[in-house]
Each structure stands twice: as structure tokens, then as C-alpha cells.
mmCIF file of C-alpha atoms and ligand atoms in Angstrom:
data_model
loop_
_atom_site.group_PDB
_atom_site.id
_atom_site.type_symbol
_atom_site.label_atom_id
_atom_site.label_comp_id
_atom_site.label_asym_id
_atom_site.label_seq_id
_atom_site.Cartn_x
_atom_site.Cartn_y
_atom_site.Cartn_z
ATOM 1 C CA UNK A 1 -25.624 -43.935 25.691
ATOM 2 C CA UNK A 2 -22.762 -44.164 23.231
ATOM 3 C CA UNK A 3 -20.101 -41.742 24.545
ATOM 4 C CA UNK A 4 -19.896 -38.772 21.791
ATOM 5 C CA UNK A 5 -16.539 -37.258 21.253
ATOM 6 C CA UNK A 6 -18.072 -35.111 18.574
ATOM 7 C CA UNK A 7 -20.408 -33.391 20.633
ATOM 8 C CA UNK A 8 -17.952 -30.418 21.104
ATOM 9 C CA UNK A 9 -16.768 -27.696 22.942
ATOM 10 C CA UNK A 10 -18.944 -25.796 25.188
ATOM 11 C CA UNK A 11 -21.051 -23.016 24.083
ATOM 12 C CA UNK A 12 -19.050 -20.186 24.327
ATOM 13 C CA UNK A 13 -19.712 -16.396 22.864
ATOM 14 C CA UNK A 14 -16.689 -16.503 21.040
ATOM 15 C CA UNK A 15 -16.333 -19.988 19.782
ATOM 16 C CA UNK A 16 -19.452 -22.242 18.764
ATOM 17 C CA UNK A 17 -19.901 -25.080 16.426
ATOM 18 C CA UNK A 18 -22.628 -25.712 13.819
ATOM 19 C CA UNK A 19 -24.979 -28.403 14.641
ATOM 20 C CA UNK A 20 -24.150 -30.724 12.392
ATOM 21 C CA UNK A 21 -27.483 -31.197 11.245
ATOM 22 C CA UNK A 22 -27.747 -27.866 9.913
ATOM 23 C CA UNK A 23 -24.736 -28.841 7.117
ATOM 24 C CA UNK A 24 -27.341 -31.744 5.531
ATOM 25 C CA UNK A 25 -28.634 -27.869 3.855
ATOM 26 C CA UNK A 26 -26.713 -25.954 1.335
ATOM 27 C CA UNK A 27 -26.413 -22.332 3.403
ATOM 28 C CA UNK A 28 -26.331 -22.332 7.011
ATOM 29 C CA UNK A 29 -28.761 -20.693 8.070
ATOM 30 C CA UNK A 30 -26.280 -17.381 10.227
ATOM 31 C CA UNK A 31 -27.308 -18.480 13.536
ATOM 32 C CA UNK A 32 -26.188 -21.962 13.150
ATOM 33 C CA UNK A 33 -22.721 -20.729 11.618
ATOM 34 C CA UNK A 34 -19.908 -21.681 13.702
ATOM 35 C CA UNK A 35 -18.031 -18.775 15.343
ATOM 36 C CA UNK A 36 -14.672 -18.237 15.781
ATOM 37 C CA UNK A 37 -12.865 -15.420 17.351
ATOM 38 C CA UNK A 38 -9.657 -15.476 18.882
ATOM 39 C CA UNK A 39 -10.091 -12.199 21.131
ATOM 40 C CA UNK A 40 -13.062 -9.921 22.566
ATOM 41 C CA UNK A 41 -15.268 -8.945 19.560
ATOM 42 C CA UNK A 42 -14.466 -5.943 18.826
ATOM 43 C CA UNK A 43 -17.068 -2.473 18.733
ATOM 44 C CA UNK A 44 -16.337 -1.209 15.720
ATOM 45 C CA UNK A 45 -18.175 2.517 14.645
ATOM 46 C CA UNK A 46 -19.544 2.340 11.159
ATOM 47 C CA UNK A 47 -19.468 5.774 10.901
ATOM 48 C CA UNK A 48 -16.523 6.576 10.977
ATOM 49 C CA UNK A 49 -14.527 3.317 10.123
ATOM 50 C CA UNK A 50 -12.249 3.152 7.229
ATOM 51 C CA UNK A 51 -10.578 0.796 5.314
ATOM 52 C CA UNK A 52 -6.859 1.730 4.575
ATOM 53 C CA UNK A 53 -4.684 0.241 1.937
ATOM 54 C CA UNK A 54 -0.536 0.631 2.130
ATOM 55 C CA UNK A 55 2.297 -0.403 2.091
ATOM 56 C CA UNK A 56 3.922 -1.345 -0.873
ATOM 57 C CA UNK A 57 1.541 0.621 -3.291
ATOM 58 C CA UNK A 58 1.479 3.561 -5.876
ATOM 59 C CA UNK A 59 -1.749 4.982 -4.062
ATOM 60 C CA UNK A 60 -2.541 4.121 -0.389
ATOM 61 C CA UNK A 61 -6.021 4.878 0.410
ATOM 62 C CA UNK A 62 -8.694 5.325 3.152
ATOM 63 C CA UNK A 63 -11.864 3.902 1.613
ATOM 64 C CA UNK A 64 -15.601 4.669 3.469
ATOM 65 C CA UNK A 65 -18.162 2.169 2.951
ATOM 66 C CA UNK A 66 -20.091 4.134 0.165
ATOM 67 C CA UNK A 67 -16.409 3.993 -1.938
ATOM 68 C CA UNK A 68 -16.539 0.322 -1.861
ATOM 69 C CA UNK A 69 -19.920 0.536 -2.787
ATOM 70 C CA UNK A 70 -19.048 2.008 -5.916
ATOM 71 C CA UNK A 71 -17.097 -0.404 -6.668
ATOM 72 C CA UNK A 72 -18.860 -3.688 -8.858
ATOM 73 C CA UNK A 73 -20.668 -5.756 -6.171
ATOM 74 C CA UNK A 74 -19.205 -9.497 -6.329
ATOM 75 C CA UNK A 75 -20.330 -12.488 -4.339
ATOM 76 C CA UNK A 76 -20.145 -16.034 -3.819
ATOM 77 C CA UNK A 77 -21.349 -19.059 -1.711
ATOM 78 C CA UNK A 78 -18.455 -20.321 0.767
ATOM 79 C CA UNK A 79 -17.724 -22.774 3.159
ATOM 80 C CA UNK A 80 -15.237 -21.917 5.717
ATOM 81 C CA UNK A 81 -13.769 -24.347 7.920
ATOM 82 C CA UNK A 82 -11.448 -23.888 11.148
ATOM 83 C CA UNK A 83 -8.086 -25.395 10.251
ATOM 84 C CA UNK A 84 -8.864 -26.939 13.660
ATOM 85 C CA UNK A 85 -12.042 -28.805 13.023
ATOM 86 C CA UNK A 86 -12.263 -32.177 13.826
ATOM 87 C CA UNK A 87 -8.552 -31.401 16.741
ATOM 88 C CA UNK A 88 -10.782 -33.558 19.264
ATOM 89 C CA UNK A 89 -10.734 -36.608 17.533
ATOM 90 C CA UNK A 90 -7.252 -36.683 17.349
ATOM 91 C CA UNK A 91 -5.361 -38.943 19.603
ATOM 92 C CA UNK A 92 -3.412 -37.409 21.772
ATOM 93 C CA UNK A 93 -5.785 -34.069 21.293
ATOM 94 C CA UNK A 94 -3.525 -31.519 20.377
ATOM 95 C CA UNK A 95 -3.355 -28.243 21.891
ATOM 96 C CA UNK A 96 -5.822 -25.408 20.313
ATOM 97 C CA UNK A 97 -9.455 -24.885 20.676
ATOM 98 C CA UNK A 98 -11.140 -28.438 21.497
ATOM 99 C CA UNK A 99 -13.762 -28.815 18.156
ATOM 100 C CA UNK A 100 -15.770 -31.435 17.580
ATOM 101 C CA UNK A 101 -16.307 -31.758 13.563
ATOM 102 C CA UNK A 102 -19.058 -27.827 13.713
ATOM 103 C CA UNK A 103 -16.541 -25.513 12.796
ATOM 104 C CA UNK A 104 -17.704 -25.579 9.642
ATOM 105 C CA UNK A 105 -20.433 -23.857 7.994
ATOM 106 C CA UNK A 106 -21.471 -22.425 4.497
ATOM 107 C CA UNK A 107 -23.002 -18.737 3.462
ATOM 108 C CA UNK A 108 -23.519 -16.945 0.355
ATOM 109 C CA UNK A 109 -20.822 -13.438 0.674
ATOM 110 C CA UNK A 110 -21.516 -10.476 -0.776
ATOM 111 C CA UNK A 111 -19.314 -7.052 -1.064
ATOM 112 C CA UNK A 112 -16.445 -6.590 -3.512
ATOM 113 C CA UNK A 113 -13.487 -8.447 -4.814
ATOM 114 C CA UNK A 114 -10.161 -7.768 -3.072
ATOM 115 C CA UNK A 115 -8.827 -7.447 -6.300
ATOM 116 C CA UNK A 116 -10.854 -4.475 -7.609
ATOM 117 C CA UNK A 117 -9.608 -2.568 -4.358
ATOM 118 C CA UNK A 118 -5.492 -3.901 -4.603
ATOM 119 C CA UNK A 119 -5.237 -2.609 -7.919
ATOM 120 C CA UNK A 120 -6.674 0.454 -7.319
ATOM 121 C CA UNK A 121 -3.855 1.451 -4.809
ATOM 122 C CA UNK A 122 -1.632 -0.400 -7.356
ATOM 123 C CA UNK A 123 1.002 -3.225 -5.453
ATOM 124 C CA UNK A 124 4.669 -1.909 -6.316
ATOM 125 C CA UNK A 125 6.602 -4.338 -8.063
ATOM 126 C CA UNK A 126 8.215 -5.006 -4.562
ATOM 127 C CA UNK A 127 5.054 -6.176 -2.750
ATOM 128 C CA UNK A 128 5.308 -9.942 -1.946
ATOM 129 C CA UNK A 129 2.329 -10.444 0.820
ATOM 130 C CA UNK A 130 -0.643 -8.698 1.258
ATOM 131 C CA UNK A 131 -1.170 -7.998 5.315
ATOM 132 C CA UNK A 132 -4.625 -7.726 6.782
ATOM 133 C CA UNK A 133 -5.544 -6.795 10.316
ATOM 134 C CA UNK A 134 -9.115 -7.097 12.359
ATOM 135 C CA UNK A 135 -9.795 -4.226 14.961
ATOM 136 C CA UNK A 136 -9.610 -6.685 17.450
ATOM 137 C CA UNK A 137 -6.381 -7.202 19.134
ATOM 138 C CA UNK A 138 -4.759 -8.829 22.533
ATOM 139 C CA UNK A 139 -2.071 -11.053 23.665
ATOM 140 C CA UNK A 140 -1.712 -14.377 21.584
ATOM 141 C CA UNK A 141 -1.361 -17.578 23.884
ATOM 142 C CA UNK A 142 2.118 -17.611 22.374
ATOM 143 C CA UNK A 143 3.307 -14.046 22.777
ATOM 144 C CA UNK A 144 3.694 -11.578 25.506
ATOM 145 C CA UNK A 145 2.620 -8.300 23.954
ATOM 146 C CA UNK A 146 -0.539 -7.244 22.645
ATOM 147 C CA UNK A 147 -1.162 -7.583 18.712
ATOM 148 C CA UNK A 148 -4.235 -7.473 16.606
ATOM 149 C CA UNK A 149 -5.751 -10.728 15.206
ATOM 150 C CA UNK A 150 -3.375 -10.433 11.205
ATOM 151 C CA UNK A 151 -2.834 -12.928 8.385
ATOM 152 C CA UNK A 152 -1.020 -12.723 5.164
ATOM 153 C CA UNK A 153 -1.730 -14.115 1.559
ATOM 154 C CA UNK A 154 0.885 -14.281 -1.122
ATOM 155 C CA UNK A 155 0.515 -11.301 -3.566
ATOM 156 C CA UNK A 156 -0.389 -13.761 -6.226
ATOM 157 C CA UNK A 157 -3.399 -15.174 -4.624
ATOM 158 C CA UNK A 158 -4.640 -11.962 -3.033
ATOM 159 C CA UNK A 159 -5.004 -10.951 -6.718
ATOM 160 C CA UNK A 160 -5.575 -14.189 -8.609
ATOM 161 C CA UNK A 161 -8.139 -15.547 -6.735
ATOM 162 C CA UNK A 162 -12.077 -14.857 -5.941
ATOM 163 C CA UNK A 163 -11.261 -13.215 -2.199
ATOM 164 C CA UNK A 164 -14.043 -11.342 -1.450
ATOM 165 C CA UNK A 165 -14.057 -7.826 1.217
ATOM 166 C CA UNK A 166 -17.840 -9.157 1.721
ATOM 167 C CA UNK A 167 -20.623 -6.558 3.768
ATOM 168 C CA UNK A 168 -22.815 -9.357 3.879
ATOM 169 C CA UNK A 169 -23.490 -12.741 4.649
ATOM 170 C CA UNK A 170 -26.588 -14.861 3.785
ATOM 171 C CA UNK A 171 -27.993 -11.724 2.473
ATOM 172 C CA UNK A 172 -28.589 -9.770 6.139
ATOM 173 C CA UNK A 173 -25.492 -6.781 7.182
ATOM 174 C CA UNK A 174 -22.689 -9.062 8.431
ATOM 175 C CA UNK A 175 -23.201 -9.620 12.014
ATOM 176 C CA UNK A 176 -20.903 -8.592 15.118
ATOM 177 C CA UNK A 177 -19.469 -11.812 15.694
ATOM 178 C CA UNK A 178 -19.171 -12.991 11.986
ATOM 179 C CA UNK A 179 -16.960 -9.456 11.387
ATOM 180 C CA UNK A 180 -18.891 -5.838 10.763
ATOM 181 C CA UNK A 181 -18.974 -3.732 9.195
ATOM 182 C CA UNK A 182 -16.168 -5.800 6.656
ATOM 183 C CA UNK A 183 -14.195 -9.070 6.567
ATOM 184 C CA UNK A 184 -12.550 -10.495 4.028
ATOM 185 C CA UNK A 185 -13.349 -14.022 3.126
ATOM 186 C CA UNK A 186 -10.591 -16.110 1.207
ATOM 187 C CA UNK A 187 -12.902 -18.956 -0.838
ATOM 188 C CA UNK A 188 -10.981 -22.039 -0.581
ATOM 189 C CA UNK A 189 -8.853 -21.780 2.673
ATOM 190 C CA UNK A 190 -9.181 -22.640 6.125
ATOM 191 C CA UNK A 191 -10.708 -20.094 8.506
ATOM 192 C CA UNK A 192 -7.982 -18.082 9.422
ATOM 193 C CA UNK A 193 -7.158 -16.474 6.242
ATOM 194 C CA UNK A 194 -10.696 -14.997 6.397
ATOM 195 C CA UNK A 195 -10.092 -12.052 8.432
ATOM 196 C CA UNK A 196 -12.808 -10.153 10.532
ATOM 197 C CA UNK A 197 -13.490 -6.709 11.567
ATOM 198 C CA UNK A 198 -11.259 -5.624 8.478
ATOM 199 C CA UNK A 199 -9.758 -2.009 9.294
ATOM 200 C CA UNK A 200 -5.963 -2.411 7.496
ATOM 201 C CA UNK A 201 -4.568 -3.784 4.437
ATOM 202 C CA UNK A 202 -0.936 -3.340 3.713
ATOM 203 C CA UNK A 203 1.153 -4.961 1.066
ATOM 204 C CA UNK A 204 4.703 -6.028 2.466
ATOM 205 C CA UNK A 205 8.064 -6.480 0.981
ATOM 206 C CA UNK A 206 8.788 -9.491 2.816
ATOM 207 C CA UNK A 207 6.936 -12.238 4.141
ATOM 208 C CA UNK A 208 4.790 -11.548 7.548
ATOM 209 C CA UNK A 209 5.991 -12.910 10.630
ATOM 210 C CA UNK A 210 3.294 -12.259 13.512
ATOM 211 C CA UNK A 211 2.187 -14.574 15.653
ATOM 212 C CA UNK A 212 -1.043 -16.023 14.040
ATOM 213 C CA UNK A 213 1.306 -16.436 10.588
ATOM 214 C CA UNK A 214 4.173 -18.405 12.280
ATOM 215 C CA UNK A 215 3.268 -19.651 15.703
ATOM 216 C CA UNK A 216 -0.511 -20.434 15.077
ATOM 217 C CA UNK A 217 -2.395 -21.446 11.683
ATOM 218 C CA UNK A 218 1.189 -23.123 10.487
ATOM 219 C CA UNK A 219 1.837 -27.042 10.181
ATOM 220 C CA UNK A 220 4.637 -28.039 12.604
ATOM 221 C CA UNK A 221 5.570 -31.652 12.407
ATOM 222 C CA UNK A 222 3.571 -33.114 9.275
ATOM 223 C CA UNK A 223 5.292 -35.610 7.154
ATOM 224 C CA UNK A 224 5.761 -33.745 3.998
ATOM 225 C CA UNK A 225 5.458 -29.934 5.054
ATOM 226 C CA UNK A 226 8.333 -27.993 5.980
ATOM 227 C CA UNK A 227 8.016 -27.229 9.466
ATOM 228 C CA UNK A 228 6.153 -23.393 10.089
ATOM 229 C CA UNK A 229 4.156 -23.687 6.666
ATOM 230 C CA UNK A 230 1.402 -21.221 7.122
ATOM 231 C CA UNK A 231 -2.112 -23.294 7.044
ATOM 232 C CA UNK A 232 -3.462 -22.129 3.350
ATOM 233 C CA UNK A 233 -6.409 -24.628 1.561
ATOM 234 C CA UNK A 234 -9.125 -26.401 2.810
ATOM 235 C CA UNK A 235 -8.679 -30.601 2.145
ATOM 236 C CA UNK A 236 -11.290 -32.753 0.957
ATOM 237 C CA UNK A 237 -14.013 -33.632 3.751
ATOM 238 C CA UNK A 238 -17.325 -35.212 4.194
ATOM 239 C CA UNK A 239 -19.718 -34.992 7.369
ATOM 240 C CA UNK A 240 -22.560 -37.566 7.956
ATOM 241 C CA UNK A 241 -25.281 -34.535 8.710
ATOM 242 C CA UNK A 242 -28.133 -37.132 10.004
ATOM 243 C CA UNK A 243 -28.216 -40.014 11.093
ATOM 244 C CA UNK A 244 -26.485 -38.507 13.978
ATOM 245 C CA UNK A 245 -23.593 -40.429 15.977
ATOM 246 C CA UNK A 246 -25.644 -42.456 18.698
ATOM 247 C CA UNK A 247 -28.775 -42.581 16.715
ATOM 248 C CA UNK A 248 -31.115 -45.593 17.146
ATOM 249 C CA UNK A 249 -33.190 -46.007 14.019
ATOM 250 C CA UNK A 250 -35.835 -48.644 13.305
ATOM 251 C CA UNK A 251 -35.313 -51.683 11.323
ATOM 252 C CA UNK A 252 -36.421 -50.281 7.358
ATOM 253 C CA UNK A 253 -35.111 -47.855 4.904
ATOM 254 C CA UNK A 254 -32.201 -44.906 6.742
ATOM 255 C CA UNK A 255 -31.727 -41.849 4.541
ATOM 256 C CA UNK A 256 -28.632 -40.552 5.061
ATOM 257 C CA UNK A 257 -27.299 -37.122 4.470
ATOM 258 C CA UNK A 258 -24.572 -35.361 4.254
ATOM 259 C CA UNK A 259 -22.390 -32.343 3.450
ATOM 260 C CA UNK A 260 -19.252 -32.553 1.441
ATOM 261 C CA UNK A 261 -16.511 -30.133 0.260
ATOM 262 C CA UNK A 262 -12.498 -29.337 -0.695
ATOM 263 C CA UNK A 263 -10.751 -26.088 -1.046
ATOM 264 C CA UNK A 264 -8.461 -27.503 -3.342
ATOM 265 C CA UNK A 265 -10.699 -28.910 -6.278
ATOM 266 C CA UNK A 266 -14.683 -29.391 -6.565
ATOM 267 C CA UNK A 267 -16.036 -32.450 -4.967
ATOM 268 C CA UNK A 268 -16.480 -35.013 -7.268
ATOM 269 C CA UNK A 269 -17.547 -37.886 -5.462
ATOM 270 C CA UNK A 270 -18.496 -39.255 -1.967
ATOM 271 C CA UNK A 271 -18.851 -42.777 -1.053
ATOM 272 C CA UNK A 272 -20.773 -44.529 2.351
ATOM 273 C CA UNK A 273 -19.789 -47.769 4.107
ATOM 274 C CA UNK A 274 -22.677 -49.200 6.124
ATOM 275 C CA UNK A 275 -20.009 -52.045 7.254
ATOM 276 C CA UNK A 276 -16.689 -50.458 8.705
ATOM 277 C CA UNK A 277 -14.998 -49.560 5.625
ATOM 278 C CA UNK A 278 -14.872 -53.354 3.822
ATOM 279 C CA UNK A 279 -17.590 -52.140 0.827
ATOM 280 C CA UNK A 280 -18.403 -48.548 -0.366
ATOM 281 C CA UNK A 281 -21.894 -46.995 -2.481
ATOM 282 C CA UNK A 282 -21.462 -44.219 -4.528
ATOM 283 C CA UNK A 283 -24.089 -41.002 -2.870
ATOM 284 C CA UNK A 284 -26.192 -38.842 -4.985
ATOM 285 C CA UNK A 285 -25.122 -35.376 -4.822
ATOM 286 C CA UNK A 286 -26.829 -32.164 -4.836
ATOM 287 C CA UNK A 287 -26.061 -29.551 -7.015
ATOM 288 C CA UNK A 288 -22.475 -27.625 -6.444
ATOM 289 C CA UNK A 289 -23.732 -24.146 -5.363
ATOM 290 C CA UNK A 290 -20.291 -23.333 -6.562
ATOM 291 C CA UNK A 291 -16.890 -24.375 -6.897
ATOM 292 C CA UNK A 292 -15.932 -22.886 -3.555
ATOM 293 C CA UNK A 293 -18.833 -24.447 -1.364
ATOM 294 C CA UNK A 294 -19.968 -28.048 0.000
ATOM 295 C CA UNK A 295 -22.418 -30.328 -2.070
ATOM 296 C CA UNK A 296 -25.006 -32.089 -0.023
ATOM 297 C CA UNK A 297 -25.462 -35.689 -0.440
ATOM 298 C CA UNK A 298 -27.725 -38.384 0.154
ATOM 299 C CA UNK A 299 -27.772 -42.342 0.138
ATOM 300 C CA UNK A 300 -30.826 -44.208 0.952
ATOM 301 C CA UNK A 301 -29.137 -47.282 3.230
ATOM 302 C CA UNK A 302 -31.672 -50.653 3.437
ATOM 303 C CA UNK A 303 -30.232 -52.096 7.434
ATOM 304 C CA UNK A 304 -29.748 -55.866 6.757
ATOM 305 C CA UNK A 305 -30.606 -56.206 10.037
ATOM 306 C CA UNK A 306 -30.970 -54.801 13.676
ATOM 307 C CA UNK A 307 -27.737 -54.325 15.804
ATOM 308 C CA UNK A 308 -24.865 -51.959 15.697
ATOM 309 C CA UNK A 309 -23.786 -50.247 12.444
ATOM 310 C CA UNK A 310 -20.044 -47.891 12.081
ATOM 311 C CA UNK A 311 -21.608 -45.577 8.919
ATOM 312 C CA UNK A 312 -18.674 -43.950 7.171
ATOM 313 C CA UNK A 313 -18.470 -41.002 4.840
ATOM 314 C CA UNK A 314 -15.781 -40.020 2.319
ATOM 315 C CA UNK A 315 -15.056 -37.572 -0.416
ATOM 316 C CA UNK A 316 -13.072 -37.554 -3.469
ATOM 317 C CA UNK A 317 -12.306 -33.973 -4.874
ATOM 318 C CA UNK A 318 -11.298 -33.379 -7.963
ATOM 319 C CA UNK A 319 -7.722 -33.422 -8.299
ATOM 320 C CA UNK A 320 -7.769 -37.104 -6.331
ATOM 321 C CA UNK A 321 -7.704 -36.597 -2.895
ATOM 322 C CA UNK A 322 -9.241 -38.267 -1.117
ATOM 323 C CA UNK A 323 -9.801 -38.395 2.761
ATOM 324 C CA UNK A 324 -7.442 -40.705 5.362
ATOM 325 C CA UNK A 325 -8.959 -43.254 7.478
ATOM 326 C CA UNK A 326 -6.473 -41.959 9.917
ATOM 327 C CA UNK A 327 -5.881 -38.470 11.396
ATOM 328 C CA UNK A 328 -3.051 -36.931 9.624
ATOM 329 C CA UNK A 329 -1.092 -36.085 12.461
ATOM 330 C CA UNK A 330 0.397 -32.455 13.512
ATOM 331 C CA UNK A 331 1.721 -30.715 16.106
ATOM 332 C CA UNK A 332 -1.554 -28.125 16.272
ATOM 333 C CA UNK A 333 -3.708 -30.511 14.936
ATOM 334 C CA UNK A 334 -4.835 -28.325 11.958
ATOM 335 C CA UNK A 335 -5.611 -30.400 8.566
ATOM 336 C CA UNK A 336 -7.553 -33.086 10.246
ATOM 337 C CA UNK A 337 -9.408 -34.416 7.511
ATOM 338 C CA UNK A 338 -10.183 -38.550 8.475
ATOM 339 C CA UNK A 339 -13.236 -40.122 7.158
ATOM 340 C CA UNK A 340 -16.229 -38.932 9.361
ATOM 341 C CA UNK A 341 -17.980 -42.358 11.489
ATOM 342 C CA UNK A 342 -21.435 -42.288 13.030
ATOM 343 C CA UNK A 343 -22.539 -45.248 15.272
ATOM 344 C CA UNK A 344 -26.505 -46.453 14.617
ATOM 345 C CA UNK A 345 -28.283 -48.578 16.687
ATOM 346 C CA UNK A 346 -31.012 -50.427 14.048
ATOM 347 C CA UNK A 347 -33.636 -51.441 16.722
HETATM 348 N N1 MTE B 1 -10.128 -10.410 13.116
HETATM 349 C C1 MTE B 1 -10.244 -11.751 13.247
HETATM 350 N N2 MTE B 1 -10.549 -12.484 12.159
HETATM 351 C C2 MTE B 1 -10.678 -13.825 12.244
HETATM 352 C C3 MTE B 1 -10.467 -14.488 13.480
HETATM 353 C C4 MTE B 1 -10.137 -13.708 14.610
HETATM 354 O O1 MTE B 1 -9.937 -14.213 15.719
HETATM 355 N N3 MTE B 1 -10.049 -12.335 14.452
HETATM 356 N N4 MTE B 1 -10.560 -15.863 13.525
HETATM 357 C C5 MTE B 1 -10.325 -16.565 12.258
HETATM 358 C C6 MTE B 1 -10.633 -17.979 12.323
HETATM 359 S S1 MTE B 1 -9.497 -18.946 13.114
HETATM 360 C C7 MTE B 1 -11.742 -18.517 11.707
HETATM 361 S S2 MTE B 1 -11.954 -20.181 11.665
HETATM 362 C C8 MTE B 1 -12.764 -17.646 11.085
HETATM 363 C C9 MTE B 1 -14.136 -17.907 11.680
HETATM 364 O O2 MTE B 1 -15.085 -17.085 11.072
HETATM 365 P P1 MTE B 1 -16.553 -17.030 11.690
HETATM 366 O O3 MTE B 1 -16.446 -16.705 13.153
HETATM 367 O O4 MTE B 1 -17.298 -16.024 10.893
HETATM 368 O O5 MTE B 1 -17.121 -18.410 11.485
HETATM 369 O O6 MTE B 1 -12.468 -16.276 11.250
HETATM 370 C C10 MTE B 1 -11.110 -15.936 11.109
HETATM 371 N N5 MTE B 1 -10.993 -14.506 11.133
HETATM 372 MO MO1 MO B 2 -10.063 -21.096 12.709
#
């Protein structure tokens, strides 16, 4: 057996990766989505839960489900990755949650758009940030009193962009672990920002300083980034969804799939090296579900011959980028983007 550092963590009711050969398929199917929860899922009564907007705003309000519901229903196909993905193939393995390259996943959202609801309670020209909390709450690793699970966006993106306060996911009522009755899904940027269990959203005067905003989900030690620089979009990735790391396949024709996707620009291209990296062929991709979700791909590889084979995947998106051979290296290990390697046996 070929020892598989990608295998990942345990299975675990709060975290859990995706199989990766559930990405080689547009949506992921919502039992195969990876989970992610930092603290006990929270029960949360949909009767009489509200969502309350303040802060910084003209109107502050309390909103039931049926007001959002009157609102015009918005959704869109994401892929959310954990700014983490991929921390176990770093060298040393930084601290944090030990993924393999699962915590990813893609599903169609559905609800209404966080703008719709912010400028109904109208942002004061003071407002800077845009707080949201979960219902869940504890003590972060870091900290040593309780707080709930919070992230901020700058005003401009909270309002700019296609953020969605989604009630469902993949069609079906969002699930317990994936954030009911509401979460609000940020297209574009790692995990994180995508906040579960949704109960409070208050716009701030100054930036937002709690512990998932400036001791967790920020870059610490990055050439480039200014130490503390909250974790914001997704960079350009490609998985190799099957073969699968370890695979033997007979001597003949190897399809291989894949999944591919950036929060920063659409993926425009994704190339495979059958040969360690010396010579690259362009994959067909599928459609692009959207510009906020991975394209599948596929290249149909001829083996020269039996033996070993390091198959390599990596995307281009479409301001440039383009994925490292190497780990990018942090502190937290957040970012990790390298080029994805399986090892085939042709027998
Ligand atoms: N309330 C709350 N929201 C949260 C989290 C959390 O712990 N609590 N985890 C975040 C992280 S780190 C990620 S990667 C995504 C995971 O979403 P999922 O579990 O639906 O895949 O949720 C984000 N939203
Ligand atoms: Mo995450």
C-alpha cells in the first residue's frame, strides 16, 4: 500500500471531509458535503427564532422566516472550501483541524440576498463591517471565555457582492449540521465567512476584533500579507476526483477527472502532467455552473507503459493565478493551494 496522507481526519460529527470522488460531479450530493463546525451544533427553535439586524442602521429589525420569505428569493451554486483544506500536506503540519484535501464541497443555495435585508434596516453612513453571529457559542482554543462562533465582512462586500441568507441547500430545508433554519453563505470566500445557525447581524463602526476574526481565519506569517489579515477569497485549486491516490489501473486508456475552482476569478483552464510536472495537456472542462462554483474536468490519459505514474492537476483562473507546486507556507496553514498529486500503479 502507498501510504495516503490525504486520506484525512477521522470521521467526526462535527468535522468530515467529502470523498473526493464525489467532487468529479457538479453538486455534492448533502451527505457527502464536508462539515465543519467549530462548537456543539446548536438546537435552534424555528418557531420562534428571529433574525435581528443592528447596529449601525436607520431601522434595526427582528425578521421571522415568512418576512424573509417575502422578500425576492435569490440563489446560486457554491463551492465552499475550509481555509484549512489541504493543512495536512503541509510540512511541518500546522496547527488547526488536520484535513486532508475533502473540505470542500459544492451546493446550489437558495434564500435571499443579504443585500435586500441590509438595506432594508439601512447601514448609517458610519457602518464599516457587517457582524454576524451563529447560535452556537463556547470557548475558542485561543480564548478563555465563552463567545459565539462570529465573522465580519467589510460593508462594501456585504452589499456589493452575491452573499446569500440561504434556507436551503441542494434544494432540501438546510440541514442541522450545514446551519438551520439560516446561514449565510459568502460565494467566493473560504468557509469561515459563511456563517451558520444565523440569529444576529449587526453593522459596526469599527472593525471586529473576536477571536475567529483575529486569532483564527487570519494569515500570520505569509510573505506578502500583513500579519493578522483576516482569511477572505478562495485561491485557484484543482483536485484529481478519480483516479484516486494509490490506485492501480490496467495497462490501456485512464479517464481522469476532476473538480476545479477559484474564488477570485472563473476557472479558465486546468492542465494534467502524467510525468511529474516536465509536460502538461490542456483538460476538457465541463460547463461553469456559475461563476462562483467548480468546473469538472476530464482528460483521457493513454499509460505509455506499466509502472509508477505522479498524475498532477492544476488550474489557471482567470485573473492568472495559477496554483504553486509548493505549499504556500503560514503560520495556520490556511491558503494551501499546491498542485494536487495522485500516485497510479499501471499494472
Ligand atoms: N456558526 C458557525 N458557522 C460556521 C462555522 C462554525 O463553527 N459556526 N464554521 C465555519 C467554517 S470554518 C466552515 S469551513 C464552514 C463549513 O460549512 P459546512 O459545515 O456547511 O460545510 O462553516 C463556517 N460557518
Ligand atoms: Mo473552515
Amino acid at each position: 500500500m502507498i501510504p495516503d496522507r490525504t486520506g484525512g481526519a477521522p470521521p467526526d460529527l462535527l468535522n468530515q471531509e467529502a470523498p473526493l470522488c464525489a467532487l468529479a460531479r457538479p453538486i455534492t450530493p448533502t451527505a457527502d458535503f464536508y462539515r465543519r463546525s467549530n462548537f456543539a451544533v446548536p438546537h435552534v427553535d424555528a418557531g420562534t427564532w428571529r433574525l435581528r439586524v443592528g447596529g449601525e442602521v436607520a431601522t434595526p429589525l427582528s425578521l421571522a422566516r415568512s418576512d424573509l420569505e417575502a422578500l425576492p428569493r435569490a440563489s446560486v451554486s457554491v463551492t465552499l472550501e475550509c481555509a484549512g483544506n489541504g493543512r495536512n500536506l503541509m510540512t511541518p503540519i500546522p496547527p488547526g483541524t488536520p484535513w486532508g484535501l475533502g473540505a470542500v464541497s459544492t451546493a446550489g443555495f437558495a434564500g435571499v440576498r443579504l443585500r435586500d435585508v441590509l438595506e432594508r434596516a439601512g447601514p448609517t453612513a458610519a457602518a464599516v463591517e457587517v457582524l454576524f453571529e451563529g447560535a452556537d457559542r463556547g470557548i475558542p482554543d485561543e480564548g478563555d471565555r465563552e463567545e459565539p462562533f462570529a465573522r465580519s465582512l467589510p460593508l462594501d462586500v456585504a452589499l456589493g457582492g452575491d452573499a446569500l441568507l440561504a434556507w436551503e441547500m441542494n434544494g432540501e430545508p438546510l440541514t442541522g449540521e450545514h446551519g438551520f433554519p439560516l446561514r449565510l453563505v459568502v460565494p467566493g470566500w473560504y468557509g469561515m465567512a459563511s456563517v451558520k445557525w444565523l440569529v444576529s447581524i449587526r453593522l459596526l463602526a469599527e472593525p471586529f476584533r473576536g477571536a475567529f476574526q483575529t486569532e483564527r481565519y487570519v494569515y500570520r506569517g505569509e510573505a506578502g500579507i500583513p500579519d493578522g489579515t483576516p482569511v477572505s477569497r478562495i485561491r485557484v485549486r484543482s483536485l484529481i476526483a478519480s483516479p484516486a491516490d494509490g490506485d492501480r489501473v490496467p495497462l490501456g486508456p485512464v479517464e481522469v477527472r476532476g473538480t476545479a475552482w477559484s474564488g477570485i476569478a472563473p476557472v479558465e483552464r486546468v492542465e494534467v502532467s502524467t510525468d511529474g510536472g516536465a509536460t502538461w495537456a490542456e483538460a476538457a472542462l465541463g460547463d461553469a455552473p456559475g461563476p462562483y462554483a467548480a468546473r469538472t474536468w476530464r482528460l483521457a490519459w493513454l499509460p505509455p507503459r506499466r509502472g509508477e505514474f505522479r498524475v498532477m492537476a492544476r488550474a489557471t483562473d482567470g485573473a492568472g493565478n495559477v496554483q504553486p507546486a509548493a505549499p504556500v507556507a503560514n503560520e495556520l496553514g490556511y491558503g494551501n493551494n499546491v498542485i494536487h498529486t495522485v500516485r497510479l500503479t499501471v499494472v
